[in-house]
Coordinates of C-alpha atoms in Angstrom, one line a residue:
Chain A
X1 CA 29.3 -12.7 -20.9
X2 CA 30.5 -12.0 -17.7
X3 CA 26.7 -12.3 -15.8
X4 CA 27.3 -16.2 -16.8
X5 CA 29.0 -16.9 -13.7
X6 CA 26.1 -15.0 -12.0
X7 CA 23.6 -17.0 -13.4
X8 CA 25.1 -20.0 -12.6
X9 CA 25.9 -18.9 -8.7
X10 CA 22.3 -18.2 -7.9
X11 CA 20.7 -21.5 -9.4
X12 CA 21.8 -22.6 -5.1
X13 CA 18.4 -20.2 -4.3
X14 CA 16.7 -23.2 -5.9
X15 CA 18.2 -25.3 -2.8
X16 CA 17.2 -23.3 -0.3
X17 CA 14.1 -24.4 1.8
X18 CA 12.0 -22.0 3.8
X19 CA 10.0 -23.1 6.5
X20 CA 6.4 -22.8 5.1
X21 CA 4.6 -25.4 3.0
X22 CA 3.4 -25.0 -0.5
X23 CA -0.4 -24.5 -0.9
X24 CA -2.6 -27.1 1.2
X25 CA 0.8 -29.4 0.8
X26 CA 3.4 -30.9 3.3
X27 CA 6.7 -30.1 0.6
X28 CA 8.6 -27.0 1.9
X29 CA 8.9 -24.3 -0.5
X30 CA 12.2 -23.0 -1.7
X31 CA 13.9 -19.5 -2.6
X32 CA 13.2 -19.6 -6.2
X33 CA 9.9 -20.8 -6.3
X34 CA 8.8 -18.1 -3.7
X35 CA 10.5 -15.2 -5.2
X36 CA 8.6 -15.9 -8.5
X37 CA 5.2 -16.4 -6.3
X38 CA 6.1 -12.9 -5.1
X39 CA 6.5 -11.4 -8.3
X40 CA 3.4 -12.8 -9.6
X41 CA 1.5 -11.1 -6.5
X42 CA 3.2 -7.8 -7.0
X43 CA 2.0 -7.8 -10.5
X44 CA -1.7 -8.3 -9.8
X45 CA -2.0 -6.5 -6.7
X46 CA -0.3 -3.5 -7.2
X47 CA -3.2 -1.9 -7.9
X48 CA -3.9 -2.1 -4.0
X49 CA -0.8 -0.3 -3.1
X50 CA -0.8 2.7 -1.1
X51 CA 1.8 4.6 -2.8
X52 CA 2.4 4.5 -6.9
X53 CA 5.0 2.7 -7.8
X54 CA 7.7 1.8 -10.0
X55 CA 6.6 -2.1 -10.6
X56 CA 9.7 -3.2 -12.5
X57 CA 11.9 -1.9 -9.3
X58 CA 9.2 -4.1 -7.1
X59 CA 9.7 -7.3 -9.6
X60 CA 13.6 -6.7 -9.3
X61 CA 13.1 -6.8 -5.4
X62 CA 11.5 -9.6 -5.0
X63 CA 13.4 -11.4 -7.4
X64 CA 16.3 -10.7 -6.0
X65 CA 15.8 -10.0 -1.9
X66 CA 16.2 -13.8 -1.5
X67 CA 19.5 -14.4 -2.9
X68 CA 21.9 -13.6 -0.3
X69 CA 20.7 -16.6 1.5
X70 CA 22.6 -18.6 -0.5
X71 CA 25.6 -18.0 2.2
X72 CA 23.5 -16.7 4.8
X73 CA 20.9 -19.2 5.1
X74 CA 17.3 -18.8 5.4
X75 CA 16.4 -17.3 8.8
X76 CA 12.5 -18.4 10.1
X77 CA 10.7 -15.1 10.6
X78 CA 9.6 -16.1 14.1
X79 CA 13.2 -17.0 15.4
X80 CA 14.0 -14.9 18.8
X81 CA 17.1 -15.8 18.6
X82 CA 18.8 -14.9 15.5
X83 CA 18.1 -11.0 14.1
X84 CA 16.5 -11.5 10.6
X85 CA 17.4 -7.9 8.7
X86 CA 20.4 -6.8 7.0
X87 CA 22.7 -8.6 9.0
X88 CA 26.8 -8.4 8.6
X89 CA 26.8 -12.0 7.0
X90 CA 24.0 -10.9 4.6
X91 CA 25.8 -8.1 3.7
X92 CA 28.8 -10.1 2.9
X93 CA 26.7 -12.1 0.6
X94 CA 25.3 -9.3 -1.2
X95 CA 28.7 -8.4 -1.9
X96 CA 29.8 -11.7 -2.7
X97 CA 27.6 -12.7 -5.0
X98 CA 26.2 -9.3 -6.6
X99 CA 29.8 -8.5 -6.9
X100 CA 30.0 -11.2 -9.7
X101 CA 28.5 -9.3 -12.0
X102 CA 29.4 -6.4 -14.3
X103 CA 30.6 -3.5 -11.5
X104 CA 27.3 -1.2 -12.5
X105 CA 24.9 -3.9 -12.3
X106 CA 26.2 -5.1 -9.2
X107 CA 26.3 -1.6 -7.3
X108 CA 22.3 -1.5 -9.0
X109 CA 21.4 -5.1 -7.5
X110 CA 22.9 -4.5 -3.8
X111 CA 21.5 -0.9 -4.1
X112 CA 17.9 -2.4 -4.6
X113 CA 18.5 -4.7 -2.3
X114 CA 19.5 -2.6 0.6
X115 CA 16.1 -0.5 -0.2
X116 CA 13.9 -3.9 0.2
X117 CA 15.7 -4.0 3.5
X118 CA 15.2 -0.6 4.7
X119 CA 11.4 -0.8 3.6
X120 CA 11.0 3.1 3.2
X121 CA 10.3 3.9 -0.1
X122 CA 7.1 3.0 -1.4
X123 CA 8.5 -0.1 -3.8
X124 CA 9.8 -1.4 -0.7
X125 CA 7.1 -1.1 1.6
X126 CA 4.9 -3.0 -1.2
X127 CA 7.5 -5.7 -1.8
X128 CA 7.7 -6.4 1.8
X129 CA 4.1 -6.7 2.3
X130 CA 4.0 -9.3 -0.4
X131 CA 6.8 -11.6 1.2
X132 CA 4.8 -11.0 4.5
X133 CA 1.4 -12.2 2.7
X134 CA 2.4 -15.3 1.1
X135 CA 3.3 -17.3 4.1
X136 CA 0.3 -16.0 5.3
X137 CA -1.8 -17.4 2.7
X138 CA 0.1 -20.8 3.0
X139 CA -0.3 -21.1 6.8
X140 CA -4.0 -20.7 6.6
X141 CA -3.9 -23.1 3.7
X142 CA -1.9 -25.6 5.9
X143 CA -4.0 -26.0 8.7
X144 CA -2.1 -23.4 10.9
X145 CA 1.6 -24.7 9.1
X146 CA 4.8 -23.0 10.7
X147 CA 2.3 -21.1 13.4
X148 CA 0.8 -24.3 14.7
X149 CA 4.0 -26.2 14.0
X150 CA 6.6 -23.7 16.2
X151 CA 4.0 -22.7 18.5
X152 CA 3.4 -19.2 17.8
X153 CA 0.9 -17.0 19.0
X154 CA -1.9 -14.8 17.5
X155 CA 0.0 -11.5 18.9
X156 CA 3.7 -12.4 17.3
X157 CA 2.0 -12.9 13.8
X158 CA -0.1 -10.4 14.3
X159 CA 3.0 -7.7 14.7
X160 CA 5.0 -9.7 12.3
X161 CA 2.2 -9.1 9.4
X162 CA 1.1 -5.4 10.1
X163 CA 3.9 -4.4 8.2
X164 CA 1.8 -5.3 5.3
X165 CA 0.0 -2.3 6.5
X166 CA 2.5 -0.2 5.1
X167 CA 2.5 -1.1 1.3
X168 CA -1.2 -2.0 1.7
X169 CA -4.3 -0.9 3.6
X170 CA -6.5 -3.0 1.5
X171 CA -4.2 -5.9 1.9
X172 CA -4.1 -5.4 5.5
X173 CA -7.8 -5.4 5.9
X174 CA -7.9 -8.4 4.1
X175 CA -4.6 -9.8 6.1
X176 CA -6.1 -8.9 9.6
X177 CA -9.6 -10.7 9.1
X178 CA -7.6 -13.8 7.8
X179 CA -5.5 -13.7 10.9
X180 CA -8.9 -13.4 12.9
X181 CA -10.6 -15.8 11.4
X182 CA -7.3 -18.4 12.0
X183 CA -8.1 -17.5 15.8
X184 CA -11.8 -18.9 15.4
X185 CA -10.8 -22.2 12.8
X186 CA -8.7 -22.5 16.4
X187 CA -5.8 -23.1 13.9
X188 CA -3.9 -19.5 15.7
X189 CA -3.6 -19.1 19.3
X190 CA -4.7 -16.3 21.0
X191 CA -2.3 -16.0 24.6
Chain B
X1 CA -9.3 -9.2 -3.6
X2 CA -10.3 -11.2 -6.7
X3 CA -6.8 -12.5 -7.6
X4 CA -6.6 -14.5 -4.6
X5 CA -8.1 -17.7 -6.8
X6 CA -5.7 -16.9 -9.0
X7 CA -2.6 -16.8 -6.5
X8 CA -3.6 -20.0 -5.2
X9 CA -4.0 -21.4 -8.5
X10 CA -0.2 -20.7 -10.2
X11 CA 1.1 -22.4 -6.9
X12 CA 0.8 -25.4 -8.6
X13 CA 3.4 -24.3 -11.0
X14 CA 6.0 -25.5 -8.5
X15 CA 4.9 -28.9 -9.1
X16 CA 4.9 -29.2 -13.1
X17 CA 8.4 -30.4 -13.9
X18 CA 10.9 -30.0 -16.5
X19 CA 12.7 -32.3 -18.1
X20 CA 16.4 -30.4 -17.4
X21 CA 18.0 -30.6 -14.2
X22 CA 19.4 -27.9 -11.7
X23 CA 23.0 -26.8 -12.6
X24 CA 25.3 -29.9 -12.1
X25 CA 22.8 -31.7 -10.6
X26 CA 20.2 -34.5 -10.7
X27 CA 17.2 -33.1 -9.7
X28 CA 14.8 -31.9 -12.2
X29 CA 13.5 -28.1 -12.6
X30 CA 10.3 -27.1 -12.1
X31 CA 8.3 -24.6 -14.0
X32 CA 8.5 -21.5 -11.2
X33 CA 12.2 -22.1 -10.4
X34 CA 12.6 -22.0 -14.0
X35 CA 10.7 -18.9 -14.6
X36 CA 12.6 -17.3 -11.9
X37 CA 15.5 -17.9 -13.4
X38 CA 14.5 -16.7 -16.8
X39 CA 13.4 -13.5 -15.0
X40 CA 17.0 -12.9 -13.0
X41 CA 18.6 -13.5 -16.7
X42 CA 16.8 -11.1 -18.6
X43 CA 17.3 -8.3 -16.0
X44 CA 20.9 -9.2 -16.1
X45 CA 21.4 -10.0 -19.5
X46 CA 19.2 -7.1 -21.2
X47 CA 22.4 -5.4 -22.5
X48 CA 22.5 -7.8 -25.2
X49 CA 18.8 -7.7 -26.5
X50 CA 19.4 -6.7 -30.4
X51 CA 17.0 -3.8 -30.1
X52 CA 15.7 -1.8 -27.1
X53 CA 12.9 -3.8 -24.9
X54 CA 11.0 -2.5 -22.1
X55 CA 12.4 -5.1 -19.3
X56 CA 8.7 -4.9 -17.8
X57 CA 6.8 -6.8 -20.2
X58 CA 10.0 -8.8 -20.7
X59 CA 9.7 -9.8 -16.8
X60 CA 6.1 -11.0 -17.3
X61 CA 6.3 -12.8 -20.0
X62 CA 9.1 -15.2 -18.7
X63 CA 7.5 -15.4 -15.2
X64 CA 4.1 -16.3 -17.0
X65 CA 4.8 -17.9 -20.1
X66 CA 4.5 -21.5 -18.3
X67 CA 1.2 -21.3 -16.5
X68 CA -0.9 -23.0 -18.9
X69 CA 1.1 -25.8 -18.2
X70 CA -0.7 -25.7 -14.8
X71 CA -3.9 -27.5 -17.7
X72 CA -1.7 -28.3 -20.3
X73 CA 1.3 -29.6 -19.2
X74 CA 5.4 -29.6 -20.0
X75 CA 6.1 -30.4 -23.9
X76 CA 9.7 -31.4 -23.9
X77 CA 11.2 -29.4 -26.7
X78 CA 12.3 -32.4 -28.6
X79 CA 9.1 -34.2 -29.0
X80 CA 8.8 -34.9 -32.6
X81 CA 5.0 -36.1 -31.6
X82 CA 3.2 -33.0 -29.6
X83 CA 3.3 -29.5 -31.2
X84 CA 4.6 -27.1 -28.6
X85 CA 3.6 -23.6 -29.5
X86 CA 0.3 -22.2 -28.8
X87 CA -2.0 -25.8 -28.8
X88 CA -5.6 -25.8 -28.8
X89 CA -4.8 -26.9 -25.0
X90 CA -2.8 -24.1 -23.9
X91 CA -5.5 -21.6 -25.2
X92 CA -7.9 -22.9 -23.1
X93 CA -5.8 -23.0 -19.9
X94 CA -4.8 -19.5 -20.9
X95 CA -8.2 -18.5 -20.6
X96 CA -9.0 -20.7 -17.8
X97 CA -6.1 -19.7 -15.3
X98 CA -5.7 -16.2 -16.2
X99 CA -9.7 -15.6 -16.4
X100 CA -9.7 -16.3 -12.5
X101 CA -8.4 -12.5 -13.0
X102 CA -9.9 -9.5 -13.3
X103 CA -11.1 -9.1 -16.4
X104 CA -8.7 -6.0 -17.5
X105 CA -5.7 -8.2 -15.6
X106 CA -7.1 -11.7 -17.1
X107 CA -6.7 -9.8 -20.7
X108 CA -3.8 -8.1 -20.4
X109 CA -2.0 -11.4 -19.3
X110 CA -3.4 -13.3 -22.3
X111 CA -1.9 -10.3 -24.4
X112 CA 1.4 -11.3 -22.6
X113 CA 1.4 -14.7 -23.3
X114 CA 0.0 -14.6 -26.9
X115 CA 2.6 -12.0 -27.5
X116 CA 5.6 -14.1 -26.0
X117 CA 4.1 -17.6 -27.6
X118 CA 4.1 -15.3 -31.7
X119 CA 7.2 -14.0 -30.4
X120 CA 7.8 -11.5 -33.3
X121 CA 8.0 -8.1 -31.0
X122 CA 11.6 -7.1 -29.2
X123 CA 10.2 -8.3 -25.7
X124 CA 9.4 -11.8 -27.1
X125 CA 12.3 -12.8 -28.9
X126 CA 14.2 -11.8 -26.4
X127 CA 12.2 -13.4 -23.7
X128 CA 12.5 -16.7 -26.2
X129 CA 16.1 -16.5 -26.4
X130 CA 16.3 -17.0 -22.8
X131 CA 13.9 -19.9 -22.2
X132 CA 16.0 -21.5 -24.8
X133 CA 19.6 -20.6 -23.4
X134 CA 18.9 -21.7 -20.3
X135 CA 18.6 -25.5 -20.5
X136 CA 21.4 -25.0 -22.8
X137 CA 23.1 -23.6 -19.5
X138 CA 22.0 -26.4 -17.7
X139 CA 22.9 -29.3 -20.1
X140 CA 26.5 -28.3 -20.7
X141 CA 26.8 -28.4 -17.1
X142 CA 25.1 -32.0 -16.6
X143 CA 27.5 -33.4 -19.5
X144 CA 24.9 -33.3 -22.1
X145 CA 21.5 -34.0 -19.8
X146 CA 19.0 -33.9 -21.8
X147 CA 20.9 -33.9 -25.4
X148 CA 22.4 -37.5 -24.0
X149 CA 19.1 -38.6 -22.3
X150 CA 17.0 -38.5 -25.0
X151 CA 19.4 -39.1 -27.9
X152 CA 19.1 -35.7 -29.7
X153 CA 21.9 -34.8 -32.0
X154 CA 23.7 -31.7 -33.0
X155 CA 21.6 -30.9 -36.1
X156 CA 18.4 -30.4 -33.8
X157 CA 19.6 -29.0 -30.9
X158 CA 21.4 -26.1 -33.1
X159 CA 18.0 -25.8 -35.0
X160 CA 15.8 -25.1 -31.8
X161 CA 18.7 -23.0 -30.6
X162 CA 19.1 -20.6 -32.8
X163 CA 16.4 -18.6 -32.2
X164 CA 18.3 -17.3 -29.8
X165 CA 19.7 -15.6 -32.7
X166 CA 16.5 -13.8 -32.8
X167 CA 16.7 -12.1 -29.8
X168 CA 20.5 -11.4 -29.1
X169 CA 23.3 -11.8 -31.5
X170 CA 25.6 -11.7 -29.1
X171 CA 24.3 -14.5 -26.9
X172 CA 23.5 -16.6 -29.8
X173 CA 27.9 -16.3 -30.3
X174 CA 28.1 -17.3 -27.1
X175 CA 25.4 -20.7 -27.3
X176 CA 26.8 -21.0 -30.7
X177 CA 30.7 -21.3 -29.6
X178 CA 29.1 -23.9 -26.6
X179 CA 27.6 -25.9 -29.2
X180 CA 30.2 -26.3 -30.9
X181 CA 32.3 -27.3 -27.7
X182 CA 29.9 -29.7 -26.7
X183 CA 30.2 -31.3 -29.7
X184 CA 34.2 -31.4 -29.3
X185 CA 33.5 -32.4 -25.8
X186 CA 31.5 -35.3 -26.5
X187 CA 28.7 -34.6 -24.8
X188 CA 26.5 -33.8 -27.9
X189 CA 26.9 -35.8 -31.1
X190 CA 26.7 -34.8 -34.6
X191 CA 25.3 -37.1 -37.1

């Protein structure tokens, strides 16, 4: 079984801690457990997609666009000073780690990945709007969590999540009166 | 969108935890790195599934087969005292979790996890033969973890395994041979 070596390899996405809080919690969440949260999403809200789609090509995206962290790191969506897509070191890892499996699988996985990246195809665009909605959910959950906690403004989320708009109008509706409604609770800043 | 209740629900999923640890670690699993995990192995491992599967329903399956934990909590395999498959218990948390659902979505899941918890179609027993290879995974790499932990022999361990057999010949070689080398090992004791 050569995938064993694979399997092993990405158990470290289980390591990796992203800035946002769980639910209403103060324990970070990790790789792993938000990757599965994003599948979960995908599967009961695809019906809000824009586009069809081909959900077991979302699933694999989301399950997978994480991974390459392992060497690369997590990098916080709100950081200025580090660029968060595609970079050369995430490309690296993709090859890196990918490459561990069987040579057709791993040209499959780092092809799927590179189309969550690009967000153009309609799987894409939904995936994304899912890993843009979760943290979303959490932060109003928390309080205000990484937006009150790194001091970032109603207008920088605000761009950050209408990307949602593309796999999701109804999501986005639903998205943008959270967001709103953060501004009121006084747990967003408006500038 | 009515499956926000349920989104916010299954995050407590990342809190129920196992009784295997990480890869050569000391920390425990918990239920949604665990399902993740299960999910990235069936994609990969598919190949070997003894008859053709649709990787879809295989995908949710893994990633929901542990919710009613959420009510019913983590059965440790080796419990000679509490019944694991399909209690009284985990009906009722089936119902309750996935009913915060749609009621088309809350039915279909509930298909999904009956169907994985009979496991007699392709898509369960293959789905089975992964949530059982993994700890197997894990407890060769944690020189015998659980197997030494709790004082479970050979015998049983090889029982509970081989319904990997079930679901991929070829895997159930491969737990098989590591079985058998645990054994040599001394990491898992025979009677």
């Amino acid at each position: 079984m050569k995938q064993l070596n694979f399997i092993k390899e990405i158990d470290k996405v289980k390591y990796i801690q992203r800035k946002t809080k769980l639910f209403n919690s103060d324990r970070n969440e990790n790789d792993a457990e938000h990757s599965w949260h994003l599948a979960l999403m995908a599967i009961v809200l695809m019906e809000h997609s824009n586009e069809a789609l081909d959900l077991l090509k979302v699933l694999k995206m989301v399950l997978i666009h994480d991974i390459v962290e392992i060497d690369a790191g997590d990098t916080f969506i709100y950081d200025n000073q580090k660029n968060h897509s595609n970079t050369e070191e995430e490309r690296m890892a993709a090859n890196r780690i990918f490459g561990l499996l069987p040579t057709e699988q791993a040209e499959e996985m780092i092809a799927i990945w590179e189309e969550f990246e690009a967000g153009v195809t309609s799987e894409s665009k939904f995936a994304r709007s899912m890993d843009r909605l979760e943290p979303l959910l959490q932060n109003t959950s928390n309080n205000g969590g990484t937006w009150k906690e790194f001091d970032v403004n109603f207008e920088k989320v605000y761009q950050k999540k209408s990307l949602i708009k593309e796999g999701s109008a109804t999501i986005w509706d639903f998205a943008e009166q959270q967001l709103n409604e953060s501004v009121e609770k006084g747990i967003l800043k408006k500038e």
